Coordinates of C-alpha atoms in Angstrom, one line a residue:
Chain A
X1 CA 151.6 163.0 81.5
X2 CA 153.3 162.8 78.1
X3 CA 151.2 164.3 76.3
X4 CA 149.5 167.8 76.1
X5 CA 146.7 167.3 73.9
X6 CA 144.6 165.1 71.9
X7 CA 146.4 165.8 68.5
X8 CA 150.0 164.5 69.7
X9 CA 148.8 161.9 71.5
X10 CA 147.1 160.4 67.9
X11 CA 150.4 161.7 65.8
X12 CA 152.3 159.6 68.4
X13 CA 150.2 156.4 68.0
X14 CA 150.3 156.8 64.5
X15 CA 154.5 157.2 64.4
X16 CA 154.2 154.2 66.9
X17 CA 152.2 151.9 63.4
X18 CA 154.1 153.5 61.0
X19 CA 157.4 152.4 63.1
X20 CA 155.5 148.7 63.3
X21 CA 154.9 148.7 59.4
X22 CA 158.2 149.0 58.4
X23 CA 159.1 146.0 60.3
X24 CA 156.8 143.5 59.6
X25 CA 158.1 144.5 55.6
X26 CA 161.3 143.9 56.4
X27 CA 160.4 140.8 58.4
X28 CA 158.6 139.4 55.8
X29 CA 161.2 140.4 53.0
X30 CA 164.0 137.7 55.5
X31 CA 165.1 134.9 54.3
X32 CA 166.2 133.7 58.1
X33 CA 163.1 134.4 60.7
X34 CA 164.0 135.4 63.8
X35 CA 162.5 136.0 67.5
X36 CA 159.8 138.4 67.0
X37 CA 160.6 139.9 71.0
X38 CA 164.2 140.3 70.0
X39 CA 163.1 142.3 67.1
X40 CA 161.5 144.1 69.2
X41 CA 164.2 145.0 71.6
X42 CA 166.4 145.7 68.9
X43 CA 164.8 148.3 67.7
X44 CA 163.8 149.8 71.4
X45 CA 167.6 149.5 71.3
X46 CA 167.9 151.0 68.2
X47 CA 165.6 154.1 69.9
X48 CA 168.8 155.0 72.1
X49 CA 170.4 158.0 71.0
X50 CA 173.0 161.1 71.8
X51 CA 169.7 164.0 71.3
X52 CA 170.1 168.1 71.3
X53 CA 167.3 170.0 72.6
X54 CA 166.2 173.0 71.8
X55 CA 162.8 175.6 72.3
X56 CA 160.9 175.5 69.1
X57 CA 157.4 176.6 69.1
X58 CA 157.1 176.9 72.8
X59 CA 158.2 173.0 73.2
X60 CA 161.2 171.2 73.7
X61 CA 162.0 169.5 70.2
X62 CA 164.7 166.6 70.6
X63 CA 166.5 165.9 67.4
X64 CA 168.4 162.5 67.5
X65 CA 172.5 163.1 66.6
X66 CA 174.3 160.1 67.8
X67 CA 172.9 156.3 66.8
X68 CA 174.0 155.3 70.6
X69 CA 171.8 152.3 70.4
X70 CA 172.9 151.2 67.2
X71 CA 176.5 151.3 68.1
X72 CA 175.7 149.1 71.5
X73 CA 173.8 146.3 69.3
X74 CA 177.1 146.7 67.0
X75 CA 179.3 145.4 69.3
X76 CA 177.1 143.0 71.2
X77 CA 176.4 141.3 68.2
X78 CA 179.2 142.1 65.8
X79 CA 180.8 138.4 67.1
X80 CA 178.1 136.2 66.8
X81 CA 178.1 135.1 63.5
X82 CA 175.5 136.1 60.9
X83 CA 173.1 138.3 64.2
X84 CA 174.6 141.5 62.4
X85 CA 174.1 141.4 59.3
X86 CA 170.4 139.9 60.4
X87 CA 169.2 142.3 63.0
X88 CA 171.1 145.5 61.3
X89 CA 167.7 147.0 59.2
X90 CA 165.8 147.1 62.6
X91 CA 168.4 148.2 64.6
X92 CA 168.7 151.9 62.1
X93 CA 165.2 151.3 61.9
X94 CA 164.8 152.0 66.0
X95 CA 167.5 154.8 65.2
X96 CA 165.2 156.6 61.9
X97 CA 162.6 156.1 64.7
X98 CA 163.7 159.2 66.2
X99 CA 163.1 161.3 63.2
X100 CA 159.5 159.9 62.5
X101 CA 158.4 161.0 66.1
X102 CA 159.7 164.3 65.7
X103 CA 157.9 164.3 62.0
X104 CA 155.1 163.0 63.7
X105 CA 155.7 165.8 66.5
X106 CA 155.5 168.6 63.6
X107 CA 152.5 167.4 62.3
X108 CA 150.8 167.3 65.7
X109 CA 151.2 171.1 66.0
X110 CA 150.6 171.6 63.0
X111 CA 147.1 170.7 63.2
X112 CA 146.9 171.2 67.0
X113 CA 147.0 174.5 65.5
X114 CA 144.7 173.9 62.5
X115 CA 141.5 173.0 65.2
X116 CA 142.4 174.9 68.6
X117 CA 142.9 178.5 68.3
X118 CA 145.5 179.8 71.6
X119 CA 144.0 183.7 71.1
X120 CA 140.5 182.8 71.7
X121 CA 139.1 182.4 75.2
X122 CA 137.1 179.8 74.9
X123 CA 139.6 177.6 73.8
X124 CA 140.4 178.0 77.7
X125 CA 137.0 178.5 79.2
X126 CA 134.8 176.6 77.4
X127 CA 133.1 173.8 80.8
X128 CA 131.6 176.4 83.4
X129 CA 129.1 174.2 84.4
X130 CA 131.2 173.2 87.5
X131 CA 132.9 176.4 87.7
X132 CA 132.8 178.7 90.5
X133 CA 134.1 182.6 91.8
X134 CA 136.0 182.4 94.7
X135 CA 137.9 185.9 96.2
X136 CA 141.8 184.9 96.6
X137 CA 142.1 189.2 98.2
X138 CA 140.3 191.8 100.3
X139 CA 140.2 194.0 97.3
X140 CA 138.1 191.1 95.5
X141 CA 134.1 192.3 96.5
X142 CA 131.5 190.7 98.2
X143 CA 130.9 187.6 96.8
X144 CA 129.5 187.5 92.7
X145 CA 128.8 185.8 90.4
X146 CA 129.3 184.7 86.5
X147 CA 126.7 186.3 85.1
X148 CA 123.7 184.4 82.9
X149 CA 124.9 185.4 79.6
X150 CA 128.6 184.6 81.2
X151 CA 129.7 182.2 77.4
X152 CA 128.1 184.4 75.0
X153 CA 130.6 187.8 76.5
X154 CA 133.6 185.6 76.7
X155 CA 132.9 185.1 72.6
X156 CA 133.3 188.5 71.8
X157 CA 136.4 189.0 74.5
X158 CA 138.7 190.4 72.8
X159 CA 142.8 190.2 73.4
X160 CA 144.8 192.7 74.6
X161 CA 147.8 194.7 75.1
X162 CA 148.5 194.1 79.1
X163 CA 149.7 197.2 79.5
X164 CA 147.4 199.7 77.5
X165 CA 144.6 199.6 80.8
X166 CA 147.0 198.6 83.6
X167 CA 149.9 200.5 84.6
X168 CA 153.5 199.7 84.8
X169 CA 152.8 201.1 88.5
X170 CA 151.0 198.5 89.1
X171 CA 153.3 195.9 88.6
X172 CA 156.2 197.5 89.1
X173 CA 156.0 200.7 92.2
X174 CA 153.9 197.8 95.0
X175 CA 156.8 197.5 97.7
X176 CA 156.1 194.2 100.0
X177 CA 153.7 196.4 102.4
X178 CA 151.1 197.6 100.0
X179 CA 148.5 195.0 100.0
X180 CA 145.6 196.8 99.5
X181 CA 145.3 196.6 95.4
X182 CA 145.3 194.1 92.9
X183 CA 143.5 194.4 89.8
X184 CA 142.8 190.7 89.6
X185 CA 141.1 189.5 92.9
X186 CA 138.7 187.5 92.0
X187 CA 140.1 183.1 90.9
X188 CA 137.5 181.6 88.3
X189 CA 138.0 177.9 89.9
X190 CA 136.7 174.5 88.2
X191 CA 136.1 175.8 84.8
X192 CA 137.6 173.7 82.3
X193 CA 138.9 174.3 78.8
X194 CA 138.5 172.8 75.6
X195 CA 138.3 168.8 75.0
X196 CA 141.7 167.6 74.3
X197 CA 143.6 170.9 74.2
X198 CA 145.5 170.3 77.4
X199 CA 144.9 174.1 78.1
X200 CA 145.1 173.8 81.9
X201 CA 144.7 177.5 82.8
X202 CA 144.2 179.9 86.3
X203 CA 142.0 182.2 85.6
X204 CA 141.7 185.1 87.2
X205 CA 139.2 188.1 87.1
X206 CA 139.6 191.3 87.2
X207 CA 138.0 193.8 89.9
X208 CA 135.5 195.9 87.5
X209 CA 134.3 192.3 86.3
X210 CA 135.2 193.6 82.9
X211 CA 139.0 192.2 82.6
X212 CA 139.9 187.9 82.0
X213 CA 143.3 187.4 82.8
X214 CA 145.0 183.3 81.9
X215 CA 147.4 182.5 83.4
X216 CA 148.8 178.7 80.8
X217 CA 151.8 177.4 82.7
X218 CA 154.4 179.5 79.6
X219 CA 152.7 183.0 79.6
X220 CA 149.7 185.2 80.3
X221 CA 147.1 186.2 78.1
X222 CA 144.6 188.9 78.9
X223 CA 141.2 189.3 77.6
X224 CA 139.2 192.6 77.8
X225 CA 135.1 193.1 77.1
X226 CA 132.6 196.2 77.4
X227 CA 130.1 193.9 79.5
X228 CA 130.4 192.3 83.1
X229 CA 130.9 189.2 83.4
X230 CA 130.2 189.7 87.3
X231 CA 126.9 189.8 88.4
X232 CA 126.2 189.4 92.7
X233 CA 124.8 186.9 94.6
X234 CA 120.9 187.7 94.5
X235 CA 119.4 186.6 98.0
Chain B
X1 CA 154.0 116.6 86.1
X2 CA 151.3 119.6 84.1
X3 CA 148.5 119.3 86.4
X4 CA 150.7 120.0 89.4
X5 CA 152.6 122.8 88.3
X6 CA 148.7 124.5 87.2
X7 CA 147.6 123.7 90.6
X8 CA 150.4 125.0 91.8
X9 CA 150.3 128.1 89.8
X10 CA 146.3 128.3 90.9
X11 CA 147.2 128.4 95.0
X12 CA 150.4 130.7 94.2
X13 CA 147.9 133.4 92.7
X14 CA 145.5 132.9 95.8
X15 CA 147.5 133.0 98.0
X16 CA 149.0 136.1 96.9
X17 CA 145.2 138.0 96.6
X18 CA 144.4 136.2 100.2
X19 CA 147.7 137.8 101.3
X20 CA 146.9 141.3 100.1
X21 CA 143.0 141.2 101.1
X22 CA 144.4 140.7 104.9
X23 CA 147.3 143.6 104.2
X24 CA 144.3 145.7 103.2
X25 CA 141.9 144.4 106.2
X26 CA 144.1 145.1 108.8
X27 CA 145.4 148.6 107.7
X28 CA 141.6 149.3 107.0
X29 CA 140.2 148.5 110.2
X30 CA 142.5 149.8 113.3
X31 CA 142.3 148.4 117.0
X32 CA 141.1 150.9 119.2
X33 CA 144.1 153.4 119.9
X34 CA 146.1 152.8 122.9
X35 CA 144.7 154.4 126.3
X36 CA 146.3 156.7 128.2
X37 CA 148.5 155.0 130.5
X38 CA 149.8 152.6 127.4
X39 CA 150.7 156.2 125.0
X40 CA 151.9 157.6 127.4
X41 CA 155.0 154.6 128.1
X42 CA 155.3 154.5 124.5
X43 CA 155.8 158.0 124.2
X44 CA 159.0 158.3 126.9
X45 CA 160.7 154.8 125.8
X46 CA 160.7 157.9 122.6
X47 CA 164.3 159.0 123.0
X48 CA 164.0 163.0 123.0
X49 CA 163.9 165.0 126.3
X50 CA 160.6 165.8 126.8
X51 CA 159.1 163.6 129.4
X52 CA 155.0 163.4 128.8
X53 CA 153.1 164.0 131.7
X54 CA 149.3 165.2 130.4
X55 CA 147.3 163.9 127.7
X56 CA 145.4 166.2 126.7
X57 CA 143.3 164.9 124.2
X58 CA 142.4 162.3 121.6
X59 CA 141.9 163.5 118.0
X60 CA 141.3 161.4 115.5
X61 CA 142.4 162.7 112.0
X62 CA 141.0 159.9 109.9
X63 CA 140.7 156.2 110.5
X64 CA 144.2 155.4 110.5
X65 CA 146.0 159.1 112.4
X66 CA 145.8 160.4 115.8
X67 CA 146.9 163.9 116.7
X68 CA 147.7 164.0 120.6
X69 CA 148.8 167.2 122.1
X70 CA 150.2 166.8 125.3
X71 CA 151.9 168.5 128.5
X72 CA 155.3 167.9 129.7
X73 CA 156.3 167.5 133.0
X74 CA 158.3 170.9 133.2
X75 CA 155.0 172.1 132.0
X76 CA 155.8 172.9 127.9
X77 CA 153.0 171.6 125.9
X78 CA 153.4 169.9 123.0
X79 CA 152.0 167.2 120.6
X80 CA 152.1 163.6 119.1
X81 CA 151.6 162.0 115.6
X82 CA 149.7 158.5 115.5
X83 CA 149.5 156.5 112.8
X84 CA 147.6 153.2 112.3
X85 CA 150.3 150.9 110.5
X86 CA 150.5 147.6 110.0
X87 CA 148.5 146.2 112.9
X88 CA 150.4 148.4 115.7
X89 CA 150.0 152.2 116.1
X90 CA 153.2 153.5 115.5
X91 CA 154.1 157.3 117.5
X92 CA 155.0 159.3 114.5
X93 CA 156.0 162.2 115.5
X94 CA 156.6 164.1 119.2
X95 CA 156.8 167.6 119.3
X96 CA 157.5 170.6 120.9
X97 CA 157.7 173.4 119.4
X98 CA 156.0 177.6 119.0
X99 CA 154.7 177.3 115.7
X100 CA 151.6 175.7 113.9
X101 CA 152.3 172.5 111.8
X102 CA 150.4 171.4 108.6
X103 CA 150.2 168.0 108.4
X104 CA 149.7 165.6 105.2
X105 CA 148.1 162.7 105.5
X106 CA 147.8 162.0 101.6
X107 CA 150.5 165.0 100.5
X108 CA 148.6 164.5 96.5
X109 CA 145.2 165.5 98.8
X110 CA 145.5 168.5 100.2
X111 CA 141.7 167.4 101.6
X112 CA 143.7 165.3 104.1
X113 CA 145.7 168.8 105.0
X114 CA 145.8 169.4 109.1
X115 CA 146.9 171.9 110.5
X116 CA 147.9 171.3 114.5
X117 CA 149.4 173.4 117.1
X118 CA 149.9 173.3 121.2
X119 CA 150.6 176.6 122.7
X120 CA 151.0 176.9 126.8
X121 CA 147.8 178.7 128.1
X122 CA 148.2 182.4 127.5
X123 CA 145.0 184.2 128.8
X124 CA 146.6 187.8 126.6
X125 CA 146.1 185.9 123.2
X126 CA 142.1 185.8 121.7
X127 CA 142.5 184.3 118.2
X128 CA 144.5 182.8 115.2
X129 CA 144.8 183.3 112.3
X130 CA 146.4 181.2 109.3
X131 CA 146.9 182.3 106.1
X132 CA 147.2 181.2 102.7
X133 CA 149.6 183.8 100.7
X134 CA 151.2 184.0 97.1
X135 CA 153.3 187.2 96.2
X136 CA 152.4 189.0 93.0
X137 CA 155.0 188.4 89.8
X138 CA 155.5 189.7 86.7
X139 CA 158.1 188.7 84.4
X140 CA 157.2 189.8 80.3
X141 CA 159.8 189.5 76.6
X142 CA 158.9 191.0 73.8
X143 CA 156.8 188.8 73.0
X144 CA 155.4 187.1 75.9
X145 CA 154.1 188.4 79.7
X146 CA 153.7 186.6 83.2
X147 CA 151.8 187.8 85.4
X148 CA 150.9 186.6 89.1
X149 CA 148.5 188.0 90.9
X150 CA 148.9 188.6 94.9
X151 CA 146.5 186.0 96.8
X152 CA 145.8 187.3 100.2
X153 CA 142.9 184.7 101.9
X154 CA 143.2 183.3 105.8
X155 CA 140.7 181.8 108.1
X156 CA 140.9 183.2 112.1
X157 CA 139.6 180.6 114.5
X158 CA 139.0 181.8 118.2
X159 CA 141.8 180.7 120.8
X160 CA 139.6 178.4 123.6
X161 CA 141.9 175.7 124.3
X162 CA 145.9 175.4 124.3
X163 CA 146.2 173.2 120.9
X164 CA 143.9 173.2 118.0
X165 CA 143.8 171.4 114.7
X166 CA 142.0 172.7 111.6
X167 CA 141.8 170.9 108.5
X168 CA 142.8 172.9 105.4
X169 CA 138.7 174.1 103.6
X170 CA 136.7 176.4 102.5
X171 CA 138.0 178.4 99.6
X172 CA 141.3 178.4 101.2
X173 CA 141.4 174.4 100.1
X174 CA 139.3 175.7 96.8
X175 CA 142.4 177.5 95.9
X176 CA 144.5 175.7 97.0
X177 CA 143.7 172.2 95.0
X178 CA 143.4 174.6 91.7
X179 CA 146.5 176.4 92.4
X180 CA 148.1 172.6 92.3
X181 CA 146.2 171.5 89.3
X182 CA 145.2 169.0 92.0
X183 CA 141.3 169.7 91.1
X184 CA 141.7 168.8 87.7
X185 CA 141.8 165.2 88.9
X186 CA 138.1 164.2 86.9
X187 CA 139.5 166.5 84.1
X188 CA 140.2 164.4 80.6
X189 CA 143.4 162.1 79.8
X190 CA 145.5 165.0 78.3
X191 CA 145.4 167.7 81.2
X192 CA 148.8 169.3 81.4
X193 CA 148.9 169.8 85.1
X194 CA 151.0 171.9 86.1
X195 CA 152.1 173.4 89.1
X196 CA 152.0 177.1 90.6
X197 CA 152.9 176.2 94.3
X198 CA 156.1 177.2 94.3
X199 CA 155.5 180.3 95.5
X200 CA 152.0 179.8 97.5
X201 CA 152.7 179.5 100.9
X202 CA 150.8 179.0 104.3
X203 CA 151.4 181.5 107.0
X204 CA 150.7 181.9 110.4
X205 CA 150.0 185.2 113.6
X206 CA 148.5 184.5 117.2
X207 CA 146.6 188.6 118.0
X208 CA 146.1 189.2 120.9
X209 CA 143.7 191.7 123.3
X210 CA 145.0 194.9 121.4
X211 CA 145.1 193.7 118.4
X212 CA 148.3 193.2 118.3
X213 CA 150.2 190.4 116.6
X214 CA 151.6 188.3 119.3
X215 CA 154.8 186.8 120.4
X216 CA 155.8 183.4 122.0
X217 CA 158.9 182.2 123.9
X218 CA 160.6 179.8 121.0
X219 CA 161.0 176.3 121.7
X220 CA 162.1 173.5 119.7
X221 CA 162.0 169.8 120.5
X222 CA 161.4 167.2 118.3
X223 CA 161.3 163.6 117.9
X224 CA 161.0 161.1 114.7
X225 CA 159.0 157.9 115.6
X226 CA 158.6 155.0 112.8
X227 CA 155.8 156.1 110.9
X228 CA 155.5 158.4 107.8
X229 CA 153.3 161.1 108.0
X230 CA 155.4 163.9 110.3
X231 CA 154.4 167.5 110.5
X232 CA 156.0 171.2 109.1
X233 CA 156.5 173.7 111.0
X234 CA 154.7 177.0 108.9
X235 CA 155.8 180.7 108.0
X236 CA 155.7 183.2 110.8
X237 CA 153.1 185.8 110.2
X238 CA 154.8 189.2 112.2
X239 CA 152.2 192.2 110.0
X240 CA 150.1 192.5 111.9
X241 CA 148.3 194.7 109.2
X242 CA 147.9 192.3 106.5
X243 CA 144.1 191.9 105.2
X244 CA 142.6 188.5 104.7
X245 CA 139.6 187.4 103.5
X246 CA 137.7 185.1 106.7
X247 CA 136.0 182.0 105.6
X248 CA 132.8 182.1 107.8
X249 CA 132.2 178.4 107.6
X250 CA 128.2 179.2 109.0
X251 CA 127.3 182.2 107.2
X252 CA 129.3 180.4 104.1
X253 CA 130.5 183.4 102.3
X254 CA 134.1 185.6 103.1
X255 CA 134.5 188.2 105.1
X256 CA 137.2 191.5 104.6
X257 CA 138.6 191.9 108.4
X258 CA 140.8 194.4 109.0
X259 CA 139.5 196.7 106.5
X260 CA 141.4 200.1 107.6

């Protein structure tokens, strides 16, 4: 998927709209009527650029530096009479399009944070209608289920410093043969994150039923509560 | 002139549609599987040192794929895989090896994964275990940390025949799907599907009467045919005291085994 979430998608479409709007404006001003599809091709070729990629806001930002597409078009069209003069604005618009997309991307990140809160557990767990608990380690005893007021409990859960609860020994003193202990032996399968958030995560529940570990693609977020979110299955 | 062009266009479209329908029909409805004699003949036409003598069974994994365990003239136990493709049953693999192998009919759908094996008869060996394991990992930086719990599940089968075919199913299947983001198929289109499957692996071992891990002689000979579905062998788990969760299909619950 190109887009991490719905906000990014919407702003990408807005950016496309702006580029189209500018192209139409240039087109109407021009005396010479050029073929429409050639204009579209020139804009797309104009987008080609040498870019630098750098990480920002936990994502990769592409900053266009050299207008490769514009140069290519110039070499192709410079000996074709007035072609270059006529198509130049579209080529430059294509290159400028890189910056329009970049601006849209920054705005979308800002808006995303207004709508969604990545520090809330309900961001990652919002629909448990099909969810189930699966023990994924022998340390997970029995056959627990989600407690009836699961959603209410998690709305009150607080993010917590991982090592205030888990000892370093748990992490680093484990050799390969000491496989008996695992703090997070339960998996919460088939849960859905908040709609449009793209916050897919793998979710583990702690042995005592009071902690939840959210593993997103890039990091873990740890939540703790005073109440248990698991109950033993009624047989 | 114009009419002729239109008619030509329409005919071309109809032909393309028909060709597609025929192609689909041919691939969806296979002929009856080869007779034993035909299968042995085809198997022995394949260039490999294994001369097949007896066919033990014909197991349909799905409509288009067959698993066929065999015994060779030198009394070696192996298996072949067959695929119905373009109007013919084609041999896709002929293998003698001492491992459990995984066959993925459709890589993107773990419910089409099968574990297959064929080992020489051995009275000593009582049980075969298949595991799904991922090691614990931790990395941290100033602002973020990432902790992946250890995952350890398995399924256990009594050994009744020399060969076996077992689908990936129950909890192991659900977990595998969850970890690979494949279960999100009905999620929204903004799902940022990622895979943590890179460290998730299947492994296996056999347990003898004494409850110890049994070893078998290593044999390996394999021939790839002209179809695409091939098996891959999975890791051997040499620790007898690994504990795992066993999914009891009948009881529909998890059982801890080998708890000390």
